[in-house]
PDB file of C-alpha atoms in Angstrom:
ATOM      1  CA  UNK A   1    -289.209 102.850-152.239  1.00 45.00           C
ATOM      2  CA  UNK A   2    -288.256  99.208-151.616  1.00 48.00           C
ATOM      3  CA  UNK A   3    -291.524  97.661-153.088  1.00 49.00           C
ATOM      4  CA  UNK A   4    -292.410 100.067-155.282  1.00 72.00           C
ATOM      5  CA  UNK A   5    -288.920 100.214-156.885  1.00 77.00           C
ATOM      6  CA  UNK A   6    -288.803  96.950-157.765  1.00 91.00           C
ATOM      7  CA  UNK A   7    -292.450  96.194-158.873  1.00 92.00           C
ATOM      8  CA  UNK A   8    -291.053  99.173-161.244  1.00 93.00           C
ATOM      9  CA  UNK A   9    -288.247  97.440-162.080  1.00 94.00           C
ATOM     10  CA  UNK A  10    -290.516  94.407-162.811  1.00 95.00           C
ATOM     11  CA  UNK A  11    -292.700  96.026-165.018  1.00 95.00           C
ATOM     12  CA  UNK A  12    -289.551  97.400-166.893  1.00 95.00           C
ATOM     13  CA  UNK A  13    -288.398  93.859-167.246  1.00 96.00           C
ATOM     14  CA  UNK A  14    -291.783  92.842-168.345  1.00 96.00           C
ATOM     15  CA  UNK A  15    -291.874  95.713-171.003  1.00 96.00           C
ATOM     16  CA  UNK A  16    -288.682  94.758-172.627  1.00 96.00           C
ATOM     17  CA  UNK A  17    -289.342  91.400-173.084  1.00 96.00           C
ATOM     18  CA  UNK A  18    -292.542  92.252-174.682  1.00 96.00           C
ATOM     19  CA  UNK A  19    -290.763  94.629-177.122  1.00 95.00           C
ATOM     20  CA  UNK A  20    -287.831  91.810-178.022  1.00 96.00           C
ATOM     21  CA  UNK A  21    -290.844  89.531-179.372  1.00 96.00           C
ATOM     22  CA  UNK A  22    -292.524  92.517-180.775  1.00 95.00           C
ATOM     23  CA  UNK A  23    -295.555  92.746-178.765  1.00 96.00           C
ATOM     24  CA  UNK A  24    -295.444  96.855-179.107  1.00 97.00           C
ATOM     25  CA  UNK A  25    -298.975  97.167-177.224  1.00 97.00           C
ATOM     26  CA  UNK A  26    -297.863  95.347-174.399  1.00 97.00           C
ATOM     27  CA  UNK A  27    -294.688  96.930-174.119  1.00 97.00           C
ATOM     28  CA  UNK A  28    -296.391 100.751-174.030  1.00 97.00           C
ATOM     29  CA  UNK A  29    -299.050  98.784-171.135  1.00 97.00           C
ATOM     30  CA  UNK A  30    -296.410  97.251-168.768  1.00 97.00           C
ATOM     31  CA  UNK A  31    -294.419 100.975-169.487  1.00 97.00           C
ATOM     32  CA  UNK A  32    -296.782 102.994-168.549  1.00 96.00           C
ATOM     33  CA  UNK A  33    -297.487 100.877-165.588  1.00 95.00           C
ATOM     34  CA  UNK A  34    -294.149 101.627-164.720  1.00 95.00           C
ATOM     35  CA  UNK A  35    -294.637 105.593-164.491  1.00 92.00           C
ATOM     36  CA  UNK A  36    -292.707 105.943-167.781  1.00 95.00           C
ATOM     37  CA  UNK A  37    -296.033 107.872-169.593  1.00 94.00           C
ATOM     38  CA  UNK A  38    -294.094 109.749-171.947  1.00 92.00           C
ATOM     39  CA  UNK A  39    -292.104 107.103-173.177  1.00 95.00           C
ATOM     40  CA  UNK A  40    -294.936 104.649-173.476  1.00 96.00           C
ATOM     41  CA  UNK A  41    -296.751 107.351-175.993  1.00 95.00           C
ATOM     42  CA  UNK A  42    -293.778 107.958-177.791  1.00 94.00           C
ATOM     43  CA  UNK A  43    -293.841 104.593-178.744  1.00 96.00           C
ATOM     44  CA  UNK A  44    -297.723 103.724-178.743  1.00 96.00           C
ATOM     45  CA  UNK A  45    -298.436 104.871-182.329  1.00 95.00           C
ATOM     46  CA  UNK A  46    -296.274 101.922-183.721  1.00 96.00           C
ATOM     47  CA  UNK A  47    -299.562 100.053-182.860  1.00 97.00           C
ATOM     48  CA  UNK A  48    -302.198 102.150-184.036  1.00 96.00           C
ATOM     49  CA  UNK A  49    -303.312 106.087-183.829  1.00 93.00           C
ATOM     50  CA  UNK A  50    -306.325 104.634-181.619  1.00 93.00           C
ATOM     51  CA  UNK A  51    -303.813 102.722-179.319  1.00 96.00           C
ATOM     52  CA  UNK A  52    -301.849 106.021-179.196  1.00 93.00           C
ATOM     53  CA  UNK A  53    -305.561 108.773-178.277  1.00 90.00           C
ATOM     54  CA  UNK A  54    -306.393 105.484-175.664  1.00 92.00           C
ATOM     55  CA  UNK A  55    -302.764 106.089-173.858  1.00 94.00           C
ATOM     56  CA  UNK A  56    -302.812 110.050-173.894  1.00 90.00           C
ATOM     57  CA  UNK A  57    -306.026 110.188-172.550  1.00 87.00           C
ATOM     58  CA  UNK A  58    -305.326 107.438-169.508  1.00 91.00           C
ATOM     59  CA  UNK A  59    -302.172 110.037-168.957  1.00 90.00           C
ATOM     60  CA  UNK A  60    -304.338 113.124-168.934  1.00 85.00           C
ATOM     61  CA  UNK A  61    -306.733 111.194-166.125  1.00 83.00           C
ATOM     62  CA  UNK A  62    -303.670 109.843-163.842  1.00 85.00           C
ATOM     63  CA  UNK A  63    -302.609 113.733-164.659  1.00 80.00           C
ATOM     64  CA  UNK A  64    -305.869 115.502-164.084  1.00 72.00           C
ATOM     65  CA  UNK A  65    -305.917 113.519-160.395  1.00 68.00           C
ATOM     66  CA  UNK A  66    -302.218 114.052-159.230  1.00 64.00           C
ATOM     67  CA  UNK A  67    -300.915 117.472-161.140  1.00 64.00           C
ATOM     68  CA  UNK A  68    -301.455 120.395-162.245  1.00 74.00           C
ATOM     69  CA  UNK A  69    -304.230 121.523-165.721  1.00 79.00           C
ATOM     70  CA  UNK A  70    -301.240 123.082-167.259  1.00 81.00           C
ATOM     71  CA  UNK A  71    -298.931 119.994-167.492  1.00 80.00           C
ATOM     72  CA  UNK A  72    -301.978 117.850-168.689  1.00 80.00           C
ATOM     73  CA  UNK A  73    -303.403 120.510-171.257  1.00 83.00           C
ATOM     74  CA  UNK A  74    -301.495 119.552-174.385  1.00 84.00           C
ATOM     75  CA  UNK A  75    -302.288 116.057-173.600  1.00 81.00           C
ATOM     76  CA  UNK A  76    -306.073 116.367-173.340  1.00 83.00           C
ATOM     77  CA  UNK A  77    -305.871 118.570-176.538  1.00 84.00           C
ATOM     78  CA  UNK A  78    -303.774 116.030-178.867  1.00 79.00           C
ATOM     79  CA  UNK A  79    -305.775 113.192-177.226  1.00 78.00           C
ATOM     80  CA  UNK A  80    -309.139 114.890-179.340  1.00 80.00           C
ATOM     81  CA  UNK A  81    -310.141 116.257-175.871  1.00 79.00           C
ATOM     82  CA  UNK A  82    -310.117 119.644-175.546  1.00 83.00           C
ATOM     83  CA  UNK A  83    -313.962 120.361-174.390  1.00 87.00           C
ATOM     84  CA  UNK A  84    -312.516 118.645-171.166  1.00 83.00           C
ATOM     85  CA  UNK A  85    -309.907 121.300-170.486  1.00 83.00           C
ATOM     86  CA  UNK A  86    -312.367 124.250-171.366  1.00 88.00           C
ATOM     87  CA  UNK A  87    -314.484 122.868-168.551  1.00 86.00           C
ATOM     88  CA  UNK A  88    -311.968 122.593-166.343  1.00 81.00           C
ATOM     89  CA  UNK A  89    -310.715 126.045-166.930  1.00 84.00           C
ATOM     90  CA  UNK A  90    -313.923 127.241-166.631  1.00 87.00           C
ATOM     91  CA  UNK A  91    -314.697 125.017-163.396  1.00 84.00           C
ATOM     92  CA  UNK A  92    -311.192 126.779-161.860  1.00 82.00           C
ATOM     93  CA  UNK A  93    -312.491 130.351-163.194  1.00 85.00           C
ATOM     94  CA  UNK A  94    -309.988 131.011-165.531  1.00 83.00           C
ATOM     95  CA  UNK A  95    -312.284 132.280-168.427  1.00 84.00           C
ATOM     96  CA  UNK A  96    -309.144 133.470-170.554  1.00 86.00           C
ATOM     97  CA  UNK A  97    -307.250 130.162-170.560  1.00 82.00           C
ATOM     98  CA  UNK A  98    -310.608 128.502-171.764  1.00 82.00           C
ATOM     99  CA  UNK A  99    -311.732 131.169-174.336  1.00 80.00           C
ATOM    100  CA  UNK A 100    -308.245 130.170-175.996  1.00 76.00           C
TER     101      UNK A 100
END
């Protein structure tokens, strides 16, 4: 927790200075670095609604890898890609989940 607490707390630091001299991009970067995903695409389409598709489909891969389909789903789908969660439905069997 040591190091990895305060290379967070770094990259937190990092982010908010990038925000006070409004460098929104790098702010949503050194964020989601941090863990803070959510709160890095909350904020991402202040840059552009490319910037913003970019960051929620890096989420859905760090997601795909460590989690669960179901928490990355609505990601994949807003992100423009849904063919990616059929398959993976379909790779895991679950025909009904896909055919929605």
């Amino acid at each position: 927790m040591g190091v990895s607490g305060k290379l967070e707390e770094r990259l937190l630091k990092a982010a908010q200075i990038m925000l006070r001299v409004g460098d929104i991009r790098s702010y949503c970067r050194f964020t989601a670095q941090a863990g803070h995903w959510e709160r890095a695409i909350c904020i991402a389409p202040a840059v552009s609604h490319k910037f913003w598709q970019e960051l929620c489909a890096e989420y859905v891969e760090t997601l795909s890898a460590a989690s669960d389909i179901e928490e990355a789903a609505p990601f994949m789908i807003s992100a423009g890609r849904s063919a990616k969660l059929v398959d993976q439905y379909i790779d895991r069997s679950e025909l009904d989940h896909a055919f929605v």
